[in-house]
Coordinates of C-alpha atoms (C1' of nucleotides) in Angstrom, one line a residue:
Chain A
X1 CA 0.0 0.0 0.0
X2 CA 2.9 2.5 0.2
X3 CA 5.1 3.2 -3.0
X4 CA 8.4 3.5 -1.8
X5 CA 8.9 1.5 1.7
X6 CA 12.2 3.5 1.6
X7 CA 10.6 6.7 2.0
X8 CA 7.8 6.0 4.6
X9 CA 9.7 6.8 7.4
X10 CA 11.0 10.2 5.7
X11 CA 7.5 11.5 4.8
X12 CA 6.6 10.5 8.2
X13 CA 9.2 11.9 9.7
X14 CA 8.7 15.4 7.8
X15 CA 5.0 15.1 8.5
X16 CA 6.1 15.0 12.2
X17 CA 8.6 18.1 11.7
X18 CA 5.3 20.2 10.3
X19 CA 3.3 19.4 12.9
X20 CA 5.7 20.7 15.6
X21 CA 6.6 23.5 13.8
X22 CA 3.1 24.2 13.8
X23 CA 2.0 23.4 16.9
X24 CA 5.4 26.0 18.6
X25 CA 3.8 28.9 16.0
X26 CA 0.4 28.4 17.5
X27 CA 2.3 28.9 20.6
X28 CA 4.2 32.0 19.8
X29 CA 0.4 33.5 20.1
X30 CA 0.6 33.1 23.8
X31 CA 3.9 32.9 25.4
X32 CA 5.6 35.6 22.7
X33 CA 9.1 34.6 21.6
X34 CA 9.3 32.7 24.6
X35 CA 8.6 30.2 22.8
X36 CA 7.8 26.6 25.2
X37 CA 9.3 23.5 23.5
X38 CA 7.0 21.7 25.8
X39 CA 3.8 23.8 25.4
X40 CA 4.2 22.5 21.9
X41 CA 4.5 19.1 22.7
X42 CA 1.8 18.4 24.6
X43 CA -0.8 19.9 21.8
X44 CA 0.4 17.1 20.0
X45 CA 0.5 14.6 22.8
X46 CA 4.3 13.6 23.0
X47 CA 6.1 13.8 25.8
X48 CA 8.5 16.7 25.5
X49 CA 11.8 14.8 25.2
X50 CA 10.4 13.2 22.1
X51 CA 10.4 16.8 20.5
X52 CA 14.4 16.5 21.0
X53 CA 14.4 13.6 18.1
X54 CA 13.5 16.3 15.8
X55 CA 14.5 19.6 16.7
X56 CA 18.2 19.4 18.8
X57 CA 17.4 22.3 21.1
X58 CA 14.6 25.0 21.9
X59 CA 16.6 27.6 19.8
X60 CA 17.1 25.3 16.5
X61 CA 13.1 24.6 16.4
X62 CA 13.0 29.0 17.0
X63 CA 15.3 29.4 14.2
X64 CA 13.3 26.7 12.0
X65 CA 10.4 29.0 12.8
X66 CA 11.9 32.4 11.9
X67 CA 13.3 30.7 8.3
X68 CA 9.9 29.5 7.8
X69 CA 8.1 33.1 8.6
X70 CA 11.0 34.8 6.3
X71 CA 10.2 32.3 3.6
X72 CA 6.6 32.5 4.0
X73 CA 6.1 36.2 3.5
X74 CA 9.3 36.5 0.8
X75 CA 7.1 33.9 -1.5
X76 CA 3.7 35.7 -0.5
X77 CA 4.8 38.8 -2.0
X78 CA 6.9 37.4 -5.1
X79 CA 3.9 35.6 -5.9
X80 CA 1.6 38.7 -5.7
X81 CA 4.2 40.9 -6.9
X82 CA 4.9 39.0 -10.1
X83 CA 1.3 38.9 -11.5
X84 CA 1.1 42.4 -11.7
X85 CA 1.7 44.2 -15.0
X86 CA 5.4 44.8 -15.2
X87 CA 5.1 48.0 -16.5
X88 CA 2.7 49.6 -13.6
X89 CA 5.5 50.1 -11.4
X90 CA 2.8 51.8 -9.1
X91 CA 1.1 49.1 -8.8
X92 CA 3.6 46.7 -8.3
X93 CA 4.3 48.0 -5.1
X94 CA 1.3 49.0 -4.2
X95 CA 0.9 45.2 -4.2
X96 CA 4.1 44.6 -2.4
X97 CA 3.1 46.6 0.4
X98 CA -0.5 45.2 0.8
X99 CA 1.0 41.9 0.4
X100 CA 3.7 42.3 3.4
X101 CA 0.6 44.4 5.6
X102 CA -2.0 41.2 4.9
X103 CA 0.7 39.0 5.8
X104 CA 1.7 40.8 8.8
X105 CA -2.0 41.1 10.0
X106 CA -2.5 37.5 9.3
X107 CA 0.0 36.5 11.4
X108 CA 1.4 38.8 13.7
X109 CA 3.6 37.1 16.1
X110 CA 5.6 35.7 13.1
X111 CA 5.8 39.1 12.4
X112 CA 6.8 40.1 15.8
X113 CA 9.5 37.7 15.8
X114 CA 10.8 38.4 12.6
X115 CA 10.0 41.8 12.3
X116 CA 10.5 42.8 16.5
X117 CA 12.4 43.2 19.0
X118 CA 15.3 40.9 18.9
X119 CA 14.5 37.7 21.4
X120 CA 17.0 38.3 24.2
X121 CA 19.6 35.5 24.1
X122 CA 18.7 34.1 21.0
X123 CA 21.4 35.0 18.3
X124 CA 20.4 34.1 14.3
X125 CA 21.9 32.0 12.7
X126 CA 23.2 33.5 8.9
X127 CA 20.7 30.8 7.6
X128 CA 18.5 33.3 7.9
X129 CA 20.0 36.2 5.8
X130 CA 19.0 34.8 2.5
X131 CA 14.9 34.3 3.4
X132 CA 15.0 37.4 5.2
X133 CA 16.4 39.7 2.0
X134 CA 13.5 38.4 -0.2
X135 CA 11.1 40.8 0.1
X136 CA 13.5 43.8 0.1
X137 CA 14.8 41.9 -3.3
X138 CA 11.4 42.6 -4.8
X139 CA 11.3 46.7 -4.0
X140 CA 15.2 46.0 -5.9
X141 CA 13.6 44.7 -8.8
X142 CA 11.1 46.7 -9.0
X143 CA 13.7 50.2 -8.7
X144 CA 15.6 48.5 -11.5
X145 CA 12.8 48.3 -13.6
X146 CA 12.3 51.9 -13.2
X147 CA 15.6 52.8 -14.1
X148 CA 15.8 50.5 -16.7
X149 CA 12.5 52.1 -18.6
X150 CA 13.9 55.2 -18.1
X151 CA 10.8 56.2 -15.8
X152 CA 12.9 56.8 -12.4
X153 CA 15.6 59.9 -12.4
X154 CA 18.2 60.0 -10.9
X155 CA 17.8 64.0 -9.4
X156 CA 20.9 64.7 -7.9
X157 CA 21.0 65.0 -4.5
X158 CA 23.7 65.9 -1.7
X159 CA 24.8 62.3 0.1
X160 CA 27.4 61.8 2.2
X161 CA 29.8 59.9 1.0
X162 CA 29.8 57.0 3.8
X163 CA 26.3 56.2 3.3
X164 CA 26.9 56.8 -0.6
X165 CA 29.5 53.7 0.2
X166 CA 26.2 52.0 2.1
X167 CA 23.9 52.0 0.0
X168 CA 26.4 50.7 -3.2
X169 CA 26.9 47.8 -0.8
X170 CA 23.6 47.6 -0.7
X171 CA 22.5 47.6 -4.4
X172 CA 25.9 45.5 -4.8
X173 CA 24.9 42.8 -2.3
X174 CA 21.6 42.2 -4.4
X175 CA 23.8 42.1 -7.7
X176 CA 21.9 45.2 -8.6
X177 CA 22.9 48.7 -9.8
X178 CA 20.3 50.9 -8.9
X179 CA 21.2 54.7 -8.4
X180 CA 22.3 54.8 -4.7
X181 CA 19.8 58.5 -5.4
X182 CA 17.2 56.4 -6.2
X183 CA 18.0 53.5 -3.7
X184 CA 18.0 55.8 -1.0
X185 CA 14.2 57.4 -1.6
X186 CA 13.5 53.8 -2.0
X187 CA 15.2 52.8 1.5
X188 CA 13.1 55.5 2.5
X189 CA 9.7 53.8 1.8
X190 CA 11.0 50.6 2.9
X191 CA 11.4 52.0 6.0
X192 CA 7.5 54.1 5.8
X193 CA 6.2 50.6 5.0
X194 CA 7.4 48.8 7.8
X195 CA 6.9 51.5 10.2
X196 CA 3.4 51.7 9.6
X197 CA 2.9 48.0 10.0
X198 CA 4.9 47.9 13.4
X199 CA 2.5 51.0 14.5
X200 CA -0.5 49.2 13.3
X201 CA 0.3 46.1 15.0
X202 CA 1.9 46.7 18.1
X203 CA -1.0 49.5 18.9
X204 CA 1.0 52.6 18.6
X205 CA -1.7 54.2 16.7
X206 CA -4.5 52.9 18.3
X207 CA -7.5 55.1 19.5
X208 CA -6.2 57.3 17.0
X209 CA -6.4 55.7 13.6
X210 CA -9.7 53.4 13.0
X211 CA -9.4 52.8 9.1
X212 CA -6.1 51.6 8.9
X213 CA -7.0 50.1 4.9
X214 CA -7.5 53.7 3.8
X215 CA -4.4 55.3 6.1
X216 CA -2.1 53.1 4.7
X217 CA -3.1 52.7 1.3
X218 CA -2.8 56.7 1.4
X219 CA 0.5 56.8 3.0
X220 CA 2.0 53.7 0.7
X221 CA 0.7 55.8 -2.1
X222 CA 2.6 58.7 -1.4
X223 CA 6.0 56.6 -1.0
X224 CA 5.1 55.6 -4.5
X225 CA 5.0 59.4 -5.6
X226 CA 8.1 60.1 -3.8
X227 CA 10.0 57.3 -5.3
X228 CA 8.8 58.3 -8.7
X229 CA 6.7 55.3 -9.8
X230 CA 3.5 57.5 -10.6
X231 CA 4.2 57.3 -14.0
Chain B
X1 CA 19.9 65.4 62.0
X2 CA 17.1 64.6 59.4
X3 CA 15.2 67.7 58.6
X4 CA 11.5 66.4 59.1
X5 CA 10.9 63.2 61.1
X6 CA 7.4 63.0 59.1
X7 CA 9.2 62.3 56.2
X8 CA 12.1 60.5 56.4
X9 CA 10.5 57.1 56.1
X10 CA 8.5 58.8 53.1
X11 CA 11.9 59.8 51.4
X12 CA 13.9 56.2 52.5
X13 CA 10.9 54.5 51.2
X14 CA 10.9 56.9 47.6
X15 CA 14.2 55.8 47.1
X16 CA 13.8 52.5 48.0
X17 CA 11.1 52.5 45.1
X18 CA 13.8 53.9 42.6
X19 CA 16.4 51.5 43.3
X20 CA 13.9 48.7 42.8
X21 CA 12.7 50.2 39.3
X22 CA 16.9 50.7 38.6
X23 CA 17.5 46.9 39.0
X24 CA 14.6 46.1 37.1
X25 CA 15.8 48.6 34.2
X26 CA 19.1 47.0 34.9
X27 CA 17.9 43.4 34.6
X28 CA 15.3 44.3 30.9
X29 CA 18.9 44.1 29.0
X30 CA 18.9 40.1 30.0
X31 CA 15.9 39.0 30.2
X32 CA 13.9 41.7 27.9
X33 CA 10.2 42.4 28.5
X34 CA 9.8 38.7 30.4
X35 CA 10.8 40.6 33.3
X36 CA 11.6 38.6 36.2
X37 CA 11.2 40.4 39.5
X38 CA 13.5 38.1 41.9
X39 CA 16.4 39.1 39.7
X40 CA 16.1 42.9 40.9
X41 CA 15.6 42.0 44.1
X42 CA 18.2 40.1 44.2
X43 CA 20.7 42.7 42.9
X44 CA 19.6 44.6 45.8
X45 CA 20.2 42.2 47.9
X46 CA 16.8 41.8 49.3
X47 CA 14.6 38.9 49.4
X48 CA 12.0 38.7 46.8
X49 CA 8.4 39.0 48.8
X50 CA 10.2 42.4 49.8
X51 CA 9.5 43.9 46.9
X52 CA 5.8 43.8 47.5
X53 CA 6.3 45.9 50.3
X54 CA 6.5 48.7 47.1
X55 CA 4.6 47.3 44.2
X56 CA 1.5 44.8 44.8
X57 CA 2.9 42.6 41.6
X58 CA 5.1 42.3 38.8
X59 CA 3.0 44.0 35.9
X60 CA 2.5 47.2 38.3
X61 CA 6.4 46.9 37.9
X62 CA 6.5 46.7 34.4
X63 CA 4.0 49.4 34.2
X64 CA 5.8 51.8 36.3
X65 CA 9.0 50.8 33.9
X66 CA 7.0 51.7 30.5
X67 CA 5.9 54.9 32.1
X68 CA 9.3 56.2 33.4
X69 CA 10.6 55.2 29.7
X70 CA 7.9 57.2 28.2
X71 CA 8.2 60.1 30.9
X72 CA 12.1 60.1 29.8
X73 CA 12.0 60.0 26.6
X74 CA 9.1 62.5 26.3
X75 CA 11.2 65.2 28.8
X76 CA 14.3 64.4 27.2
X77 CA 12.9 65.5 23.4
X78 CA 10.9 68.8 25.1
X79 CA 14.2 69.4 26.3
X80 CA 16.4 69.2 23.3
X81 CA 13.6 71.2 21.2
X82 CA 12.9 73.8 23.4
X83 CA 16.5 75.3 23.1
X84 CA 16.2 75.6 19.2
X85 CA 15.6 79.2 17.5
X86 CA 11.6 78.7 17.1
X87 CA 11.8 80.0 13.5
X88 CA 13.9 77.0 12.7
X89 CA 11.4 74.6 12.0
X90 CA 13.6 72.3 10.2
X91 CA 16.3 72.0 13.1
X92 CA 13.7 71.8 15.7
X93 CA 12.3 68.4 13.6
X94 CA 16.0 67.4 12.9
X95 CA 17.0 67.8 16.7
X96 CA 13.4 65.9 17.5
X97 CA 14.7 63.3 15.5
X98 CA 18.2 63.1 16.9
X99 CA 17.0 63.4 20.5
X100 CA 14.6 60.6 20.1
X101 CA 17.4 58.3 18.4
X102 CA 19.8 59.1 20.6
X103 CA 17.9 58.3 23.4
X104 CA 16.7 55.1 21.8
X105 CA 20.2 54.0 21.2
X106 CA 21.1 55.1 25.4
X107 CA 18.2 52.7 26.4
X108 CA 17.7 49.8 23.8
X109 CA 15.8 47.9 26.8
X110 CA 13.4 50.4 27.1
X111 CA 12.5 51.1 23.4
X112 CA 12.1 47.8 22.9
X113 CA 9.6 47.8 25.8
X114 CA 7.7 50.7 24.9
X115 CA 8.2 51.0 20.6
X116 CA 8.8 46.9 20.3
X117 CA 6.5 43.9 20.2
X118 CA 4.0 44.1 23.0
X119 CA 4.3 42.0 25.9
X120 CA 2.4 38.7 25.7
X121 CA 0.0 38.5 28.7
X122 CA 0.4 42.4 29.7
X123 CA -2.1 44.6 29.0
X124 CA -0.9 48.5 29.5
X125 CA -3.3 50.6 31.4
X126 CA -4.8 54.0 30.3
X127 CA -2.1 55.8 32.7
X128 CA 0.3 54.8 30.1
X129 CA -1.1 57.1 27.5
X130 CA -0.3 60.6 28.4
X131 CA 3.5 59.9 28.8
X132 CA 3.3 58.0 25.2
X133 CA 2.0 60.7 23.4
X134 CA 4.3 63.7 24.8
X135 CA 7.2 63.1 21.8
X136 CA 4.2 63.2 19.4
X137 CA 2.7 66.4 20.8
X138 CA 6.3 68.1 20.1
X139 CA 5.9 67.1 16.9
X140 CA 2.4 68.8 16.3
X141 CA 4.0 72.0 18.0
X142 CA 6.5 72.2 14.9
X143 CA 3.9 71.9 12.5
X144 CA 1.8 74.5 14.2
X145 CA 3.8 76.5 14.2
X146 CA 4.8 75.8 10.9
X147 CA 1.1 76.9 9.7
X148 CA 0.7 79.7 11.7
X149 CA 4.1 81.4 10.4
X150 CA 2.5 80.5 7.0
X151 CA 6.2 78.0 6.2
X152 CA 3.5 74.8 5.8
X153 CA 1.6 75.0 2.9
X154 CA -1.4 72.6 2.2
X155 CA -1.4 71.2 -0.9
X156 CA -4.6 69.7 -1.8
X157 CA -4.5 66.1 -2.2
X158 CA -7.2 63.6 -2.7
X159 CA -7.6 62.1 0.4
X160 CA -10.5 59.5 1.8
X161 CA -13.1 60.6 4.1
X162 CA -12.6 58.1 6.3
X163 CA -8.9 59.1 6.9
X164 CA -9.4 62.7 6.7
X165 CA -12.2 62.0 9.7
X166 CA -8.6 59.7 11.5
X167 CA -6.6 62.7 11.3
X168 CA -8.9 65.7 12.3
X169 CA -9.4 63.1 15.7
X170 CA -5.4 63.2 16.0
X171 CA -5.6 66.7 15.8
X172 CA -8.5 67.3 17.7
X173 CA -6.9 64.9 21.0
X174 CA -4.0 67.5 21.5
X175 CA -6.6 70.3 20.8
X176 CA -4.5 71.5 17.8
X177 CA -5.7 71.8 14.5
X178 CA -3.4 71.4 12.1
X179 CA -4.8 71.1 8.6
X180 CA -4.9 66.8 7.5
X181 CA -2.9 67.5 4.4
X182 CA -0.3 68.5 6.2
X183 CA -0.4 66.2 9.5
X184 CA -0.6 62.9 6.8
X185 CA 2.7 64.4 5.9
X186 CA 3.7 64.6 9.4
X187 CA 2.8 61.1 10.3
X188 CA 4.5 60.0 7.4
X189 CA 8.1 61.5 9.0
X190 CA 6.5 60.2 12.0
X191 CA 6.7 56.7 10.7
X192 CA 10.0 56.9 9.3
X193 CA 11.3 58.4 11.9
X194 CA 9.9 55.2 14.0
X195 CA 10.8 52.6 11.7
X196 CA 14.5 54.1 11.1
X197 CA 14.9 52.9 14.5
X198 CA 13.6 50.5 15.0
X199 CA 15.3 48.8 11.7
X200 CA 18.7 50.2 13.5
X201 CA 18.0 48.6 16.8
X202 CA 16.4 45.4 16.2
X203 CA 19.4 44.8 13.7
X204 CA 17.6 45.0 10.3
X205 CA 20.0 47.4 8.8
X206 CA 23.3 45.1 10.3
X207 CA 25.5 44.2 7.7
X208 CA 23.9 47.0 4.7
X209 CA 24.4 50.0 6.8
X210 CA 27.6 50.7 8.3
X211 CA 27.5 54.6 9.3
X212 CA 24.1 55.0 10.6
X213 CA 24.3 58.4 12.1
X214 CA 24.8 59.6 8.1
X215 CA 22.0 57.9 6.7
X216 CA 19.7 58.2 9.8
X217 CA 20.5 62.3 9.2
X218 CA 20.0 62.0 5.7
X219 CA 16.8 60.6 5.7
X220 CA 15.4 62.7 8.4
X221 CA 16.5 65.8 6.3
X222 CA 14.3 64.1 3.3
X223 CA 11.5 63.8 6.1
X224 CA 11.8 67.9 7.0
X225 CA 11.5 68.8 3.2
X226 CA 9.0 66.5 2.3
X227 CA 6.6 68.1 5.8
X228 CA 7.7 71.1 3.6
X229 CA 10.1 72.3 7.0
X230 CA 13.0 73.6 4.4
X231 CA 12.1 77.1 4.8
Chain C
dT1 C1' 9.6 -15.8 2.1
dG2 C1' 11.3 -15.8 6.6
dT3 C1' 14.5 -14.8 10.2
dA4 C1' 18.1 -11.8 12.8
dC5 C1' 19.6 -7.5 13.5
dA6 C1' 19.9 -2.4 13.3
dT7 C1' 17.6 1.8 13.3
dC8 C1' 14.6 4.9 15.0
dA9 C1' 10.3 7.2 17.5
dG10 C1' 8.5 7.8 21.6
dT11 C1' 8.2 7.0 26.9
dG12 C1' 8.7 8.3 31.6
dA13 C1' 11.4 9.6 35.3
dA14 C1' 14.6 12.6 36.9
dC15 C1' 17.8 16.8 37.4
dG16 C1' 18.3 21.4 38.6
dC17 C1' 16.7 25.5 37.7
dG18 C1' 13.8 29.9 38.0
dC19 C1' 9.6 32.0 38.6
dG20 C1' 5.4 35.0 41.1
dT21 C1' 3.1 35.2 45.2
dT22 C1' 1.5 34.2 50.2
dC23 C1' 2.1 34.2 55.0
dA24 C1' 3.4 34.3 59.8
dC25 C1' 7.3 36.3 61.9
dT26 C1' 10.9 39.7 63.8
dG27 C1' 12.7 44.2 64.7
dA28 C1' 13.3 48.7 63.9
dT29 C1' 11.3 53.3 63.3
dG30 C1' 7.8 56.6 64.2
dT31 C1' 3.6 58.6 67.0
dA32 C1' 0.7 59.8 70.9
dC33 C1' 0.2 60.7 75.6
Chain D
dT1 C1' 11.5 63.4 78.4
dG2 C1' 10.0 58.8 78.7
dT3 C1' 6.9 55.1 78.0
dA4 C1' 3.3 52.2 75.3
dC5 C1' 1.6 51.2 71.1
dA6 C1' 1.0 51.2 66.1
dT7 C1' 3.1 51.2 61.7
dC8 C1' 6.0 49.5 58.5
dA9 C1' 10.3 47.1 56.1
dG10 C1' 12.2 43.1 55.5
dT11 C1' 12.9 37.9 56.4
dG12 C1' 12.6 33.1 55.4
dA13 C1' 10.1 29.2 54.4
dA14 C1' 6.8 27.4 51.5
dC15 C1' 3.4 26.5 47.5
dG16 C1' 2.7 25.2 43.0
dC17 C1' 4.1 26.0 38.8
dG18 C1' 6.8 25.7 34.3
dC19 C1' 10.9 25.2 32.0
dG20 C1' 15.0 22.8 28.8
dT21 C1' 17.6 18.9 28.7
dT22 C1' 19.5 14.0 29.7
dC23 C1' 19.1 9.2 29.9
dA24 C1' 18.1 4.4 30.1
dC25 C1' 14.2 2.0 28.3
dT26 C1' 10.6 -0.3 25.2
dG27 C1' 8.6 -1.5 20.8
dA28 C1' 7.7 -0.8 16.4
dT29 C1' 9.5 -0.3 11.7
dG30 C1' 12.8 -1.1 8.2
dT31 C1' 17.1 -3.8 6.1
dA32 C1' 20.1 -7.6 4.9
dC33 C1' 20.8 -12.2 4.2

DNA sequence: TGTACATCAGTGAACGCGCGTTCACTGATGTAC
DNA sequence: TGTACATCAGTGAACGCGCGTTCACTGATGTAC
């Protein structure tokens, strides 16, 4: 009855890594990045030192989690991102941005973990530089477009010349070109974007703004203007 | 030799109060927000159902910890902004800015507790409010005063009904008025300003940005022009 | 096709730790007469 | 100025809890001959 006897143990065995990984994010609801190996365990109704034939410590199954939050919102937006006409540069990050907010909203202490402050004593791992740069990689593409059709200028602008040196690092990192003029209006947004989310989400604007859609839709509209994608 | 009996165990008991909130401060860089209360009393070398002699639990410490932080920060921006030639608009935002950062970086612990993820299980109470909203209110001063020395122009721009209704509450709850057009702008710089640091502290920026004071001034002076503070 | 052995998942008890909070208590400091 | 009483700070033991991790073990599943 199974194809490949081989395998059965495997695609159990993966089966069983899901369901812990799922069972610690349903966690991270309650207990914060505090995350409780054993919390998790018992959901599933294992003993906790059974948990330790999977995950090697509390802090690898964390990690596992924050790869896994990274990777889930980088392929979110690509995959929103990409359907948009590739000329609408306006729209495509418009749809960036609503992407990264839905996800955000969706799930918020993946967000928080990823996206908050650091977890004291936990130190990443670099495994996570490379999921965590994907959504940034998007706003990239999308600037390169825009330079590439010739519909974002480069207006000359006064920049220091350390953080002229930054921000080639930066475009050089991606193994991108993009104007460090035009990188830096586009940091700027970045930055607007995920601002807004942190403000929506940890309640810094609460009691104050009640129709968040329409704030931020405003405000991510104006980045757009200010980077120069109106066109 | 003490001045007035009546209040000598009054004053021995205020300072008794600070040192416990000290330790705790002290103890926020280890342990973050999951504050644990027998580690500060410890440090002081007391025993641990002593500190309830001064706070009835440990969430009445954290709350006491989230206000100071606010209370600080707040003073420390009124401060800095106060001393700046009020025709200056743009300093007085850029020295906002600075102050607020500068502060931030002083007391990572304590931005992270009031600007970070939320605590899981706390819930703030309203007395936390006032102190949160004193760095905004500077802000609205600049921008008032902006308007009334006629600097701030507001450019008409399409914007919803149900955010224009948002922002003339924002107003409104400091009892200023400044026009929506303009405080969307402001909240925009706001945002930034908010997410700059938050990207610098919770170690967003590591490895890409390498001279943060530039690029943190750089993009705050993009933030006074765009308010329209260049005057 | 059947047997012998190796691999692996999961158990349950235990270690040593830290936590918030309660409670009856001891002494010292202040107050009233 | 001195005594009697009330107030208060701080102690130390205890309660009941949860945590991450280790370890010797049982049994089931897979592999090799």
């Amino acid at each position: 009855m199974i194809e490949k006897t081989g395998s059965l143990r495997a695609r159990v065995r993966a089966e069983m890594i899901e369901d812990i990984k799922t069972a610690a994010r349903r966690h991270l609801a309650t207990e914060g990045a505090n995350l409780s190996l054993r919390a998790g365990a018992r959901d599933l109704g294992m003993v906790s030192s059974a948990v330790y034939r999977y995950f090697p410590s509390r802090d690898e199954l964390l990690t596992a989690l924050i790869i896994e939050a990274y990777d889930s919102l980088g392929a979110a937006v690509e995959r929103a991102e990409a359907v948009v006409t590739r000329t609408d540069l306006k729209l495509r990050w418009l749809v960036t941005c609503r992407t990264i907010r839905a996800w955000s909203l969706e799930r918020p202490h993946e967000y928080a973990l990823t996206y908050g402050s650091p977890v004291p004593g936990y130190k990443a791992p670099n495994d996570t530089i490379a999921p965590a740069s994907r959504p940034l990689l998007v706003l990239m593409s999308i600037l390169e477009d825009g330079i590439e059709r010739g519909v974002l200028r480069t207006e000359p602008r006064r920049i220091p010349a350390a953080t002229r040196a930054d921000l080639v690092k930066v475009s050089a990192s991606v193994g991108s070109s993009v104007p460090v003029e035009v990188l830096a209006r586009g940091m700027s947004a970045w930055t607007e974007l995920f601002g807004n989310i942190s403000f929506e989400l940890f309640g810094r604007l609460q009691n104050t703004i009640d129709d968040f859609d329409a704030y931020f839709d405003l405000q991510m509209r104006a980045c757009a203007k200010r980077i120069g994608l109106s066109g």
